[in-house]
Amino acid sequence: MSEQPTAAMIVIGDEILSGRTQEKNAHHLAQVMEQIGVRLSEIRVISDDHGAIVATVNALRAEVDYVFTSGGIGPTHDDITAEAVAAAFGASIDIRDDARALLAAYYPEGELNDARLRMARIPEGAELINNPVSRAPGFKIGNVHVMAGVPSIFNAMLDGLKDSLAGGPQTLTRVLRAQAPESKLAPGIAAIDTARPEVSIGVYPYFLSGIGPGATVVLRSTNSAELDAALAEAREVARALGVEPIEESPT
Amino acid sequence: MSEQPTAAMIVIGDEILSGRTQEKNAHHLAQVMEQIGVRLSEIRVISDDHGAIVATVNALRAEVDYVFTSGGIGPTHDDITAEAVAAAFGASIDIRDDARALLAAYYPEGELNDARLRMARIPEGAELINNPVSRAPGFKIGNVHVMAGVPSIFNAMLDGLKDSLAGGPQTLTRVLRAQAPESKLAPGIAAIDTARPEVSIGVYPYFLSGIGPGATVVLRSTNSAELDAALAEAREVARALGVEPIEESPT
């Protein structure tokens, strides 16, 4: 699946690392990347810390085709993502007229205070990312997409920009569930994985109370012929153990 | 809060990055670290890839006091975490008698097949981590704790080892909810944040349908006197806007 573009996500937020808030955006991003044929290779959750943001943005933007950040672009003192991303690119940052105009049109007369104006600070050379929920824009600089942490806004921003991302061939997924211990499926599945390098296979155990251990076999490839062949072979691995596997919907 | 030891988590699993599975262990680990006075500084989700695991383990074990991994220690071909962590330390790895004995006592006679024996592969010099659920142990090598990805097993392993981790002073948390836009609270809260460097303050917006925008102010410190003072000041910031803030339970 090496012909797919790659992506990485940076979640910026002390509230996630302290266990106060459950992170919600990464799973959604992962599903959207899967839909458009982009391989998400890494997710990092980091602190609201200037140095950590600069270092992480610079490490990941050199490694993957698309970087997405979530969090830290609101109006308060702990919203430092825009400055830090600008610093990572060596770009200047200031209130930009186009971003200010979006906020001015949204807030009632006299309500565009200094804190809100922080949300119009955009690095030099960046393109705005539309926020249909509350107008304060995200931005794209280089291959880095800077988006809100609030899930409804993150999702709306991603929805608006995803058609602009070049994807590769879509990853196709097939799922077999077999009521057999994963350790007994293991040798046969490993042989398929080795013989078919274009297919990536994961095996995940489960336990049904009163019935016993089973395993979900997830087969993934951009090559449908290879995938079908691997699926047929995986069925035979289960049948050789006296188990009729059930094909499940991949989602 | 610099006197607290630090931790990082490495989640190993293609099923998370493809969006198939929602990650569940990081949030739990974050909450446990918070309880024992350890500061979780980073979470990384990476692929089932030998090179990625080696590089990430080596980067993070040099940066923090405790590293925790989840995933990739089962019996199938895609379970490559133990080998990769051994490689990160330059340690040899083989089936170890103490780990084999745990599995032999658990599985019925004749059921300890080659795949299951993979779960007894332990790097040279590592200590076993107890798995009260299904016996296949995790292990600790250096400051890296290698644990299962299945949440019930991850949680049980962490529960068993957490008392052995040296924590620092506990972080205390106070939470104020104010029915005012975060942008109006921002200047006053920023002033508290600047004046009280021992207190870390996050401001998180919410929107109540029919009522309007509000913000949750989360104040955190290991110094209870500073925290109480900051809390009192934050109340006054809200009151100056004509809003009586409500103190909430921190969890």
XYZ file of C-alpha atoms in Angstrom:
502
model
C 0.000 0.000 0.000
C 3.064 2.184 -0.399
C 1.492 4.168 -3.223
C -0.827 5.896 -0.779
C 0.072 9.373 0.513
C 0.768 9.451 4.250
C -0.575 11.584 7.074
C 0.135 12.277 10.731
C -1.969 13.900 13.409
C -0.850 16.110 16.296
C -3.361 16.513 19.126
C -2.411 19.508 21.249
C -3.926 19.558 24.706
C -2.996 19.234 28.356
C -6.599 18.268 29.080
C -6.093 14.998 27.162
C -2.760 14.185 28.829
C -4.163 14.818 32.314
C -6.982 12.342 31.656
C -9.616 15.028 32.082
C -10.892 14.841 28.512
C -11.239 11.841 26.231
C -9.673 12.556 22.842
C -12.232 12.305 20.028
C -10.769 13.758 16.841
C -8.077 11.212 16.008
C -10.507 8.356 15.457
C -12.594 10.477 13.106
C -9.539 11.643 11.175
C -8.368 8.026 10.882
C -11.688 7.027 9.334
C -11.691 9.922 6.867
C -8.100 9.204 5.800
C -9.077 5.584 5.239
C -11.994 6.698 3.030
C -9.856 8.904 0.817
C -6.921 6.518 0.433
C -4.403 8.244 2.703
C -2.390 6.163 5.172
C -2.348 7.658 8.682
C 1.062 6.642 9.980
C 1.203 8.294 13.391
C -0.811 10.190 16.006
C 0.914 12.221 18.711
C -0.766 13.829 21.689
C 1.407 16.599 23.114
C 1.215 19.302 25.735
C 0.235 22.972 25.262
C 3.939 23.781 25.155
C 5.572 25.995 22.539
C 8.760 23.958 22.249
C 6.901 20.643 22.029
C 4.604 21.942 19.291
C 7.469 23.378 17.220
C 9.544 20.206 17.501
C 6.649 17.870 16.728
C 5.396 19.875 13.744
C 8.884 20.016 12.280
C 9.519 16.308 12.834
C 6.268 15.147 11.284
C 5.915 17.573 8.380
C 9.218 16.249 7.039
C 8.053 12.640 7.325
C 4.551 12.568 5.864
C 2.536 14.169 3.084
C -0.160 15.728 5.282
C -0.058 16.849 8.906
C -3.230 17.724 10.821
C -3.283 19.424 14.212
C -6.207 19.790 16.571
C -6.506 22.129 19.523
C -5.108 25.395 20.801
C -6.552 27.905 18.330
C -9.138 29.578 20.554
C -9.069 33.022 22.190
C -7.401 32.296 25.539
C -3.827 32.435 26.854
C -3.381 28.670 26.538
C -4.171 28.780 22.803
C -0.635 28.884 21.463
C -0.821 26.578 18.457
C -0.889 29.272 15.746
C 2.232 31.022 17.095
C 4.064 27.739 17.543
C 3.235 26.491 14.016
C 4.357 29.845 12.581
C 7.605 29.475 14.539
C 8.070 25.946 13.206
C 7.994 27.392 9.669
C 10.009 30.502 10.561
C 6.996 32.537 9.414
C 5.794 35.774 10.965
C 2.286 35.863 12.426
C -0.157 38.704 12.885
C -3.842 39.517 12.672
C -4.769 39.130 9.042
C -7.484 41.153 7.334
C -9.288 38.224 5.720
C -9.522 36.356 9.009
C -10.553 39.504 10.881
C -13.304 40.100 8.350
C -14.749 36.622 8.985
C -14.920 37.300 12.720
C -16.252 40.858 12.269
C -19.114 39.524 10.158
C -19.954 36.879 12.759
C -19.872 38.753 16.070
C -22.361 41.504 16.916
C -21.041 45.076 16.675
C -18.590 45.766 19.504
C -18.149 42.095 20.442
C -14.929 41.474 18.515
C -12.701 41.957 21.553
C -8.923 41.502 21.752
C -9.180 37.877 22.838
C -11.365 37.015 19.857
C -8.996 38.883 17.576
C -6.293 36.414 18.610
C -8.238 33.940 16.460
C -7.459 36.112 13.409
C -3.704 35.644 13.900
C -2.566 33.723 10.823
C 1.022 32.907 9.789
C 2.359 34.707 6.728
C 1.640 32.719 3.584
C -0.995 30.433 5.117
C -4.361 29.662 3.504
C -7.473 29.831 5.675
C -9.463 26.698 6.481
C -13.193 27.338 6.612
C -15.023 27.006 9.924
C -18.740 26.777 9.148
C -19.617 26.411 12.839
C -18.170 29.481 14.552
C -16.214 31.212 11.749
C -12.810 31.505 13.503
C -10.715 29.895 10.766
C -8.077 27.206 10.797
C -5.201 27.509 8.370
C -2.926 25.523 6.132
C 0.777 26.319 5.926
C 2.986 24.067 3.853
C 1.572 20.581 4.370
C 0.291 21.350 7.896
C -3.443 21.818 8.502
C -4.185 23.605 11.770
C -7.683 22.911 13.057
C -9.859 23.357 16.124
C -9.996 20.912 19.009
C -13.758 21.122 19.558
C -14.957 17.963 17.780
C -17.902 19.528 15.947
C -15.601 22.207 14.503
C -12.735 19.809 13.786
C -15.111 17.539 11.878
C -16.628 20.412 9.911
C -13.206 21.788 8.963
C -12.011 18.354 7.861
C -15.184 17.779 5.897
C -14.616 21.035 4.039
C -11.016 20.386 3.109
C -10.886 16.649 2.512
C -11.784 16.894 -1.183
C -8.663 19.017 -1.691
C -6.396 16.207 -0.461
C -4.952 13.910 -3.101
C -5.579 10.335 -2.022
C -4.168 7.128 -3.396
C -5.979 3.910 -4.190
C -8.454 3.068 -1.491
C -7.601 0.421 1.061
C -10.100 -2.410 0.853
C -10.929 -4.305 4.020
C -12.386 -7.752 4.613
C -13.181 -9.113 8.038
C -13.568 -12.744 9.075
C -14.687 -13.805 12.508
C -13.721 -17.331 13.556
C -14.692 -19.016 16.806
C -11.208 -20.420 17.376
C -8.308 -19.251 19.567
C -6.032 -16.806 17.769
C -3.049 -18.984 18.630
C -4.502 -21.847 16.564
C -5.204 -19.596 13.612
C -1.767 -18.013 13.926
C 0.443 -20.334 11.835
C -1.929 -20.452 8.865
C -2.581 -16.723 8.917
C 1.128 -15.962 9.244
C 1.765 -18.071 6.123
C -0.781 -16.011 4.157
C 0.738 -12.782 5.420
C 4.180 -13.893 4.269
C 3.014 -15.213 0.903
C 0.958 -12.112 0.025
C 3.003 -9.002 0.802
C 0.360 -6.741 -0.713
C -2.123 -7.811 1.962
C -1.767 -6.638 5.552
C -3.420 -8.961 8.080
C -4.261 -8.277 11.708
C -5.640 -10.857 14.150
C -7.555 -9.645 17.207
C -8.762 -11.967 19.966
C -12.148 -11.807 21.617
C -13.880 -13.942 24.210
C -17.557 -14.890 24.138
C -18.852 -15.755 27.564
C -20.096 -19.350 27.641
C -18.694 -20.052 24.167
C -14.989 -19.330 24.411
C -12.162 -17.604 22.599
C -12.421 -16.402 19.030
C -10.517 -14.108 16.734
C -11.306 -11.419 14.230
C -9.054 -11.534 11.180
C -8.805 -8.192 9.374
C -7.344 -8.292 5.866
C -6.424 -5.059 4.116
C -5.028 -4.259 0.673
C -5.325 -1.851 -2.213
C -5.226 -4.874 -4.547
C -8.653 -6.505 -4.663
C -7.525 -9.703 -6.398
C -4.830 -10.324 -3.778
C -7.292 -9.487 -1.037
C -9.902 -11.942 -2.337
C -7.288 -14.662 -2.597
C -6.059 -14.021 0.946
C -9.635 -14.018 2.237
C -10.306 -17.411 0.647
C -7.123 -18.790 2.181
C -8.012 -17.409 5.609
C -11.404 -19.145 5.400
C -9.584 -22.409 4.760
C -7.324 -21.863 7.776
C -10.423 -21.642 9.988
C -12.140 -24.581 8.299
C -9.070 -26.741 8.861
C -9.720 -26.162 12.581
C -13.339 -27.310 12.151
C -14.728 -23.776 12.336
C -16.864 -22.077 9.703
C -15.786 -18.421 9.678
C -18.319 -15.632 9.332
C -17.579 -12.672 7.097
C -18.463 -9.393 8.775
C -18.994 -5.913 7.476
C -15.670 -4.086 7.582
C -17.062 -1.161 9.579
C 4.782 20.908 38.677
C 8.314 20.147 37.499
C 9.022 17.978 40.534
C 6.746 15.263 39.184
C 8.252 12.300 37.334
C 7.242 12.134 33.670
C 5.733 9.394 31.522
C 4.994 8.704 27.876
C 2.739 6.149 26.228
C 3.256 4.293 22.965
C 0.141 2.695 21.478
C 1.148 0.117 18.874
C -1.575 -0.828 16.439
C -2.523 -0.522 12.801
C -6.155 -1.078 13.810
C -6.154 2.285 15.605
C -4.487 4.165 12.730
C -6.903 2.716 10.163
C -9.865 3.967 12.200
C -11.169 0.458 12.711
C -10.723 0.474 16.484
C -11.165 3.309 18.950
C -8.145 3.551 21.242
C -9.104 3.050 24.893
C -5.979 2.576 26.993
C -4.394 6.031 26.802
C -7.243 7.776 28.611
C -7.109 5.237 31.426
C -3.333 5.519 31.726
C -3.642 9.316 31.829
C -6.067 9.103 34.726
C -3.875 6.671 36.677
C -0.761 8.819 36.154
C -2.718 11.822 37.411
C -3.695 9.872 40.547
C -0.133 8.871 41.405
C 1.512 12.239 40.703
C 3.212 11.404 37.414
C 2.984 13.864 34.514
C 2.073 12.170 31.210
C 3.909 14.283 28.660
C 3.172 12.524 25.386
C 1.130 9.774 23.749
C 2.141 8.329 20.392
C 0.107 5.929 18.296
C 2.319 4.097 15.829
C 2.074 1.284 13.315
C 2.883 -2.411 13.813
C 6.260 -1.713 12.239
C 9.583 -2.876 13.663
C 11.514 0.252 12.740
C 8.819 2.594 14.044
C 8.633 0.768 17.378
C 12.431 0.738 17.854
C 12.772 4.428 16.999
C 9.848 5.538 19.160
C 10.885 3.478 22.193
C 14.422 4.831 21.981
C 13.285 8.432 21.551
C 10.859 8.386 24.461
C 12.765 6.279 26.984
C 15.525 8.893 26.886
C 13.054 11.736 27.466
C 10.821 10.586 30.303
C 10.996 8.580 33.507
C 8.438 5.933 32.572
C 7.388 4.586 29.173
C 4.314 2.398 28.742
C 3.452 0.510 25.579
C 0.180 -1.177 24.697
C -0.448 -3.709 21.973
C 1.391 -6.280 19.918
C 2.274 -8.916 22.514
C -0.170 -11.643 21.476
C 0.492 -14.939 19.671
C 0.122 -13.940 16.009
C 2.510 -12.829 13.262
C 1.559 -9.153 13.723
C 2.571 -9.215 17.398
C 6.083 -7.837 17.047
C 6.354 -5.526 20.039
C 8.517 -7.769 22.258
C 11.152 -8.295 19.534
C 11.179 -4.607 18.654
C 11.554 -3.455 22.268
C 14.377 -5.973 22.763
C 16.047 -4.576 19.631
C 15.642 -1.026 20.957
C 17.667 -2.062 24.018
C 20.134 -4.210 22.069
C 18.957 -7.144 24.192
C 18.560 -10.724 23.029
C 15.107 -12.291 23.237
C 14.003 -15.875 23.610
C 11.396 -18.032 25.321
C 12.060 -17.714 29.029
C 11.360 -20.472 31.553
C 9.466 -18.314 34.052
C 7.128 -16.985 31.365
C 6.693 -20.433 29.829
C 5.778 -21.828 33.253
C 3.001 -19.253 33.620
C 1.501 -20.283 30.285
C 1.973 -23.999 30.930
C 0.039 -23.703 34.186
C -2.772 -21.817 32.463
C -3.431 -23.814 29.291
C -4.768 -27.367 29.344
C -2.231 -30.136 28.660
C -1.176 -30.077 25.001
C -2.643 -26.627 24.312
C 0.578 -24.630 24.709
C 1.261 -24.504 20.977
C 4.076 -22.675 19.196
C 2.002 -19.531 18.688
C 1.179 -19.297 22.383
C 4.821 -19.899 23.229
C 5.618 -16.665 21.363
C 4.024 -14.949 24.360
C 6.814 -16.361 26.557
C 9.495 -14.525 24.536
C 11.014 -12.046 26.978
C 14.064 -9.831 26.424
C 17.184 -10.671 28.413
C 17.194 -8.824 31.729
C 13.492 -7.889 31.711
C 11.162 -8.351 34.681
C 7.753 -9.903 34.082
C 4.557 -7.866 34.502
C 1.718 -9.908 35.942
C -1.355 -10.598 33.795
C -4.119 -11.767 36.128
C -6.576 -12.087 33.232
C -4.967 -14.501 30.776
C -1.494 -15.095 32.287
C 0.651 -14.188 29.217
C 2.921 -11.660 30.915
C 4.007 -8.186 29.978
C 7.524 -7.130 30.893
C 9.593 -4.218 32.079
C 13.000 -3.508 30.595
C 14.842 -0.392 31.696
C 12.122 2.205 32.179
C 9.836 0.685 29.509
C 6.711 -1.229 30.539
C 5.384 -3.459 27.763
C 1.713 -4.278 28.200
C -1.224 -5.820 26.353
C -3.541 -3.898 24.045
C -6.760 -5.593 25.168
C -8.180 -2.987 27.575
C -9.183 -5.405 30.346
C -5.653 -6.847 30.397
C -3.933 -3.467 30.028
C -5.907 -2.123 32.972
C -5.186 -5.155 35.136
C -1.455 -5.009 34.377
C -1.324 -1.295 35.159
C -3.278 -1.810 38.334
C -0.758 -4.413 39.457
C 2.334 -2.338 38.807
C 1.258 1.205 39.629
C 2.230 0.969 43.301
C 5.811 0.270 42.218
C 6.045 3.611 40.376
C 7.483 6.511 42.312
C 5.147 9.467 41.953
C 5.638 13.095 42.877
C 3.255 15.426 44.658
C -0.271 14.991 43.397
C -1.689 17.500 40.980
C -4.741 19.163 42.495
C -7.510 20.286 40.188
C -10.271 22.854 40.592
C -12.936 23.458 37.987
C -15.100 26.554 37.550
C -17.902 26.780 35.066
C -18.906 30.297 34.026
C -21.777 31.167 31.698
C -19.712 33.749 29.806
C -17.866 33.580 26.479
C -14.290 32.373 26.891
C -13.084 35.448 25.031
C -14.459 37.722 27.775
C -12.883 35.642 30.510
C -9.609 35.490 28.595
C -7.804 38.680 29.728
C -8.477 38.151 33.438
C -7.607 34.449 33.319
C -4.432 35.173 31.356
C -3.380 37.611 34.062
C -3.801 34.924 36.750
C -1.877 32.434 34.648
C 1.010 34.880 34.302
C 1.006 35.949 37.952
C 0.909 32.400 39.323
C 3.441 30.260 37.464
C 2.806 27.285 39.756
C -0.785 27.077 38.518
C -1.609 25.819 35.047
C -4.941 27.080 33.711
C -6.933 25.797 30.751
C -10.103 27.392 29.409
C -12.525 25.256 27.394
C -15.591 26.683 25.675
C -19.008 25.073 25.634
C -22.363 26.136 24.245
C -25.709 25.591 25.980
C -28.583 25.581 23.553
C -30.994 28.419 24.358
C -28.608 29.913 26.921
C -25.430 30.650 25.025
C -21.682 30.307 25.289
C -19.878 29.442 28.488
C -16.455 28.273 29.502
C -14.970 25.733 31.838
C -11.855 26.980 33.599
C -9.591 24.180 34.823
C -6.921 25.171 37.343
C -4.158 22.707 38.235
C -1.232 22.824 40.622
C 0.702 20.760 43.134
C 0.632 23.806 45.461
C -2.744 23.981 47.197
C -2.318 27.526 48.532
C -1.483 28.892 45.095
C -4.353 26.912 43.629
C -6.860 28.275 46.133
C -5.667 31.821 45.482
C -5.949 31.370 41.726
C -9.416 29.879 42.113
C -10.583 32.876 44.139
C -9.194 35.232 41.504
C -10.866 33.291 38.696
C -14.202 33.601 40.495
C -13.703 37.372 40.587
C -12.956 37.438 36.851
C -16.352 35.845 36.195
C -18.153 38.046 38.724
C -16.716 41.164 37.085
C -18.634 40.026 33.974
C -21.824 39.736 36.032
C -21.679 35.938 36.137
C -21.654 33.814 39.279
C -19.347 30.863 38.514
C -20.182 27.344 39.657
C -17.484 25.126 41.078
C -17.664 21.628 39.671
C -16.211 18.341 40.753
C -12.830 17.937 39.051
C -13.732 14.537 37.638
